[in-house]
């Protein structure tokens, strides 16, 4: 596999060694991976309010579906939550950790609406001090964006592209976890290419708000959007480097 110069440069900055011509056999194993053969036990939990999570595409991907409307105060969501290793332990991110999260997604059907949002991936904190998720990958109208929310609840759109539907796309998010926005940071790759986040290769961010952080995949939407929605997830991994989690 040949790595592009921008990817090599970013990897070097993260103290990674990317070897041109490296194969999958040369890449270290990730800390966690979502093996569909283990079903939903790979996640710390699933939230189907309402919805379902199934293994599809010949046992290679997860399908998360919902068609419900808001019931009471609960917004419609079908999401995975967190990561559980084969020994049953929950993998959680805390102050000082650096992790890379990689996955492939496909969405369709996916109703959207200008002025409303659908969260497709989010970094979510738990425990004392938990609030609005620090990072969210959202569909709004016909755009897909990555949004950062700081501790004062101010939001910044870091990145956006036309919303892809009915095709697979690759994502990697690199995160250094810290309560201090001068220490924490975010990096982002889309379809194997490093992306600028609000004009920066590495965006400074407070990525911990509470006791620990984990992430979620699926469909979680605001009240103005209805109708059937489906998110597909494959090759989800968590690792200590970009090369451990990038598409192979």
Short mmCIF file of C-alpha atoms in Angstrom, two decimals:
data_model
loop_
_atom_site.label_atom_id
_atom_site.label_comp_id
_atom_site.label_asym_id
_atom_site.label_seq_id
_atom_site.Cartn_x
_atom_site.Cartn_y
_atom_site.Cartn_z
CA UNK A 1 0.00 0.00 0.00
CA UNK A 2 1.47 3.39 -0.99
CA UNK A 3 0.79 6.23 1.46
CA UNK A 4 0.41 9.79 0.21
CA UNK A 5 2.89 12.49 1.25
CA UNK A 6 0.28 14.39 3.35
CA UNK A 7 -0.58 11.21 5.23
CA UNK A 8 3.12 10.45 5.85
CA UNK A 9 3.69 13.97 7.12
CA UNK A 10 0.80 13.85 9.55
CA UNK A 11 1.81 10.40 10.72
CA UNK A 12 5.35 11.57 11.40
CA UNK A 13 3.99 14.48 13.42
CA UNK A 14 2.12 11.98 15.56
CA UNK A 15 5.35 10.00 16.10
CA UNK A 16 4.14 7.19 13.86
CA UNK A 17 6.26 5.30 11.37
CA UNK A 18 4.51 4.80 8.02
CA UNK A 19 6.49 2.55 5.70
CA UNK A 20 5.88 2.96 1.96
CA UNK A 21 4.78 -0.34 0.52
CA UNK A 22 3.59 -1.65 3.91
CA UNK A 23 0.97 -4.39 3.80
CA UNK A 24 -1.79 -5.21 6.24
CA UNK A 25 0.54 -7.81 7.80
CA UNK A 26 2.98 -5.03 8.73
CA UNK A 27 0.38 -3.00 10.63
CA UNK A 28 -0.05 -3.50 14.39
CA UNK A 29 -3.35 -4.88 15.60
CA UNK A 30 -5.87 -2.29 16.81
CA UNK A 31 -6.79 -2.01 20.46
CA UNK A 32 -10.42 -2.82 19.55
CA UNK A 33 -12.26 -3.89 16.44
CA UNK A 34 -15.94 -4.47 15.70
CA UNK A 35 -16.03 -8.08 14.51
CA UNK A 36 -19.57 -8.74 13.21
CA UNK A 37 -19.03 -12.38 14.14
CA UNK A 38 -19.43 -11.30 17.77
CA UNK A 39 -22.67 -9.49 16.98
CA UNK A 40 -23.45 -6.47 19.12
CA UNK A 41 -21.38 -7.81 22.03
CA UNK A 42 -18.46 -5.80 20.60
CA UNK A 43 -20.19 -2.64 21.82
CA UNK A 44 -20.74 -1.58 25.40
CA UNK A 45 -24.40 -1.23 24.51
CA UNK A 46 -26.93 -0.39 21.81
CA UNK A 47 -29.71 2.18 22.00
CA UNK A 48 -32.79 1.44 19.92
CA UNK A 49 -35.38 4.13 20.59
CA UNK A 50 -36.89 2.72 18.42
CA UNK A 51 -34.88 0.65 15.95
CA UNK A 52 -32.78 -2.44 15.33
CA UNK A 53 -29.13 -3.39 14.88
CA UNK A 54 -28.37 -6.39 12.65
CA UNK A 55 -25.38 -8.02 10.97
CA UNK A 56 -25.71 -7.96 7.16
CA UNK A 57 -23.76 -8.07 3.88
CA UNK A 58 -22.55 -11.61 4.38
CA UNK A 59 -21.57 -11.01 7.98
CA UNK A 60 -19.26 -8.07 7.20
CA UNK A 61 -21.26 -5.05 8.35
CA UNK A 62 -23.79 -3.75 10.85
CA UNK A 63 -27.11 -2.25 9.77
CA UNK A 64 -28.78 0.24 12.11
CA UNK A 65 -32.38 1.10 11.19
CA UNK A 66 -35.07 3.32 12.62
CA UNK A 67 -38.38 4.63 11.33
CA UNK A 68 -39.87 5.97 14.51
CA UNK A 69 -41.16 9.30 15.66
CA UNK A 70 -40.32 11.06 18.89
CA UNK A 71 -42.08 9.60 21.91
CA UNK A 72 -42.33 11.95 24.88
CA UNK A 73 -38.98 13.60 25.64
CA UNK A 74 -36.90 10.92 23.88
CA UNK A 75 -35.52 11.84 20.48
CA UNK A 76 -35.41 9.09 17.86
CA UNK A 77 -32.13 7.19 17.88
CA UNK A 78 -30.59 3.86 16.96
CA UNK A 79 -26.94 3.85 18.01
CA UNK A 80 -24.10 1.69 19.22
CA UNK A 81 -22.40 2.89 22.39
CA UNK A 82 -18.78 2.34 23.31
CA UNK A 83 -16.45 -0.60 22.80
CA UNK A 84 -16.16 -3.93 24.59
CA UNK A 85 -13.06 -6.09 24.14
CA UNK A 86 -13.24 -9.91 23.84
CA UNK A 87 -12.41 -10.27 27.56
CA UNK A 88 -15.53 -8.26 28.40
CA UNK A 89 -13.75 -5.06 29.47
CA UNK A 90 -15.11 -1.66 28.39
CA UNK A 91 -12.62 0.51 26.52
CA UNK A 92 -13.01 4.11 27.63
CA UNK A 93 -11.02 7.26 26.85
CA UNK A 94 -9.71 9.43 29.69
CA UNK A 95 -7.41 12.39 30.34
CA UNK A 96 -4.06 12.06 28.58
CA UNK A 97 -5.07 9.23 26.20
CA UNK A 98 -4.45 9.40 22.45
CA UNK A 99 -6.61 7.20 20.24
CA UNK A 100 -7.52 6.92 16.58
CA UNK A 101 -11.00 5.73 15.59
CA UNK A 102 -11.50 4.41 12.06
CA UNK A 103 -14.55 3.03 10.27
CA UNK A 104 -16.51 2.76 7.03
CA UNK A 105 -20.07 4.09 6.73
CA UNK A 106 -22.88 3.99 4.20
CA UNK A 107 -26.23 5.77 4.66
CA UNK A 108 -29.50 5.25 2.85
CA UNK A 109 -32.30 5.89 3.11
CA UNK A 110 -31.40 8.94 5.17
CA UNK A 111 -34.01 11.69 5.28
CA UNK A 112 -32.55 15.09 6.15
CA UNK A 113 -33.83 18.65 6.31
CA UNK A 114 -32.31 22.12 6.25
CA UNK A 115 -32.32 23.53 9.75
CA UNK A 116 -32.43 20.07 11.37
CA UNK A 117 -29.70 17.54 12.04
CA UNK A 118 -28.93 13.83 12.03
CA UNK A 119 -25.94 12.72 14.12
CA UNK A 120 -24.15 9.79 12.47
CA UNK A 121 -21.13 9.54 14.81
CA UNK A 122 -20.45 11.33 18.07
CA UNK A 123 -17.80 11.55 20.75
CA UNK A 124 -19.78 11.41 23.98
CA UNK A 125 -18.70 12.03 27.57
CA UNK A 126 -20.19 10.44 30.68
CA UNK A 127 -20.20 11.12 34.40
CA UNK A 128 -19.86 14.35 36.32
CA UNK A 129 -19.77 17.32 33.94
CA UNK A 130 -21.19 15.51 30.90
CA UNK A 131 -22.88 17.86 28.45
CA UNK A 132 -23.21 18.36 24.69
CA UNK A 133 -20.86 15.93 22.86
CA UNK A 134 -17.48 17.51 22.05
CA UNK A 135 -17.48 16.12 18.48
CA UNK A 136 -20.35 15.20 16.16
CA UNK A 137 -20.44 14.04 12.55
CA UNK A 138 -23.81 15.34 11.31
CA UNK A 139 -25.98 15.42 8.22
CA UNK A 140 -27.79 18.74 7.76
CA UNK A 141 -29.73 19.16 4.57
CA UNK A 142 -27.42 17.91 1.81
CA UNK A 143 -24.16 18.49 3.74
CA UNK A 144 -22.10 16.26 6.02
CA UNK A 145 -20.12 18.16 8.66
CA UNK A 146 -17.88 17.64 11.67
CA UNK A 147 -18.79 19.97 14.55
CA UNK A 148 -16.87 20.80 17.72
CA UNK A 149 -18.60 22.05 20.87
CA UNK A 150 -16.36 23.73 23.44
CA UNK A 151 -16.93 23.67 27.24
CA UNK A 152 -18.89 26.94 27.00
CA UNK A 153 -21.28 25.23 24.53
CA UNK A 154 -20.03 27.31 21.58
CA UNK A 155 -20.03 25.32 18.33
CA UNK A 156 -17.55 25.43 15.46
CA UNK A 157 -18.03 23.72 12.10
CA UNK A 158 -14.64 22.14 11.50
CA UNK A 159 -15.27 20.51 8.11
CA UNK A 160 -18.04 19.77 5.61
CA UNK A 161 -18.66 18.06 2.25
CA UNK A 162 -21.70 17.10 0.18
CA UNK A 163 -23.57 14.34 1.99
CA UNK A 164 -22.75 10.94 0.42
CA UNK A 165 -25.62 8.48 0.27
CA UNK A 166 -25.76 4.83 -0.77
CA UNK A 167 -21.99 4.37 -1.03
CA UNK A 168 -19.22 3.44 1.37
CA UNK A 169 -16.86 6.10 2.70
CA UNK A 170 -13.87 5.81 5.04
CA UNK A 171 -13.31 7.92 8.15
CA UNK A 172 -10.54 8.23 10.73
CA UNK A 173 -10.61 10.60 13.71
CA UNK A 174 -7.44 11.07 15.78
CA UNK A 175 -8.03 12.47 19.26
CA UNK A 176 -5.80 13.48 22.15
CA UNK A 177 -8.03 13.58 25.21
CA UNK A 178 -7.73 16.48 27.61
CA UNK A 179 -9.91 18.89 29.56
CA UNK A 180 -7.43 21.58 28.50
CA UNK A 181 -8.08 22.97 24.98
CA UNK A 182 -4.39 23.85 24.85
CA UNK A 183 -3.50 20.15 25.20
CA UNK A 184 -6.33 18.24 23.52
CA UNK A 185 -6.55 18.00 19.74
CA UNK A 186 -8.45 16.46 16.83
CA UNK A 187 -7.26 15.21 13.42
CA UNK A 188 -9.47 13.88 10.64
CA UNK A 189 -9.12 11.78 7.47
CA UNK A 190 -11.83 11.25 4.85
CA UNK A 191 -11.44 8.48 2.26
CA UNK A 192 -7.78 8.18 3.14
CA UNK A 193 -6.96 11.87 2.79
CA UNK A 194 -6.09 14.20 5.71
CA UNK A 195 -8.55 17.04 6.04
CA UNK A 196 -8.20 20.62 7.25
CA UNK A 197 -10.32 21.36 10.32
CA UNK A 198 -11.31 25.03 10.34
CA UNK A 199 -8.10 25.65 8.40
CA UNK A 200 -5.85 23.56 10.65
CA UNK A 201 -4.27 20.12 10.20
CA UNK A 202 -4.62 19.57 13.95
CA UNK A 203 -7.44 21.39 15.71
CA UNK A 204 -6.94 22.29 19.41
CA UNK A 205 -9.93 21.13 21.47
CA UNK A 206 -11.12 20.26 24.95
CA UNK A 207 -12.05 16.65 24.26
CA UNK A 208 -12.88 15.57 27.83
CA UNK A 209 -15.66 17.17 29.85
CA UNK A 210 -16.55 14.51 32.39
CA UNK A 211 -15.17 11.29 33.90
CA UNK A 212 -14.62 9.40 30.64
CA UNK A 213 -15.37 9.55 26.94
CA UNK A 214 -16.53 7.00 24.37
CA UNK A 215 -18.17 7.21 20.95
CA UNK A 216 -21.36 6.19 19.17
CA UNK A 217 -22.37 5.26 15.62
CA UNK A 218 -25.84 5.24 14.10
CA UNK A 219 -28.75 7.63 13.59
CA UNK A 220 -29.80 10.22 16.19
CA UNK A 221 -31.97 13.01 14.87
CA UNK A 222 -33.72 16.23 15.76
CA UNK A 223 -37.48 16.40 16.01
CA UNK A 224 -38.17 17.84 12.55
CA UNK A 225 -37.00 14.74 10.65
CA UNK A 226 -39.15 11.62 10.20
CA UNK A 227 -39.23 8.55 7.99
CA UNK A 228 -37.12 5.37 7.67
CA UNK A 229 -33.35 5.81 8.08
CA UNK A 230 -30.54 3.28 7.79
CA UNK A 231 -26.84 3.52 8.65
CA UNK A 232 -24.34 0.80 7.76
CA UNK A 233 -21.10 0.36 9.70
CA UNK A 234 -18.07 -1.77 8.81
CA UNK A 235 -14.39 -2.15 9.74
CA UNK A 236 -14.74 -0.09 12.93
CA UNK A 237 -11.48 0.00 14.90
CA UNK A 238 -9.79 1.85 17.74
CA UNK A 239 -6.01 2.03 17.88
CA UNK A 240 -2.99 4.00 18.99
CA UNK A 241 -2.05 5.14 15.49
CA UNK A 242 -3.58 6.05 12.15
CA UNK A 243 -2.14 2.95 10.48
CA UNK A 244 -3.85 0.62 12.96
CA UNK A 245 -7.33 1.82 12.07
CA UNK A 246 -7.22 3.10 8.48
CA UNK A 247 -8.98 1.15 5.72
CA UNK A 248 -6.81 -1.73 4.47
#
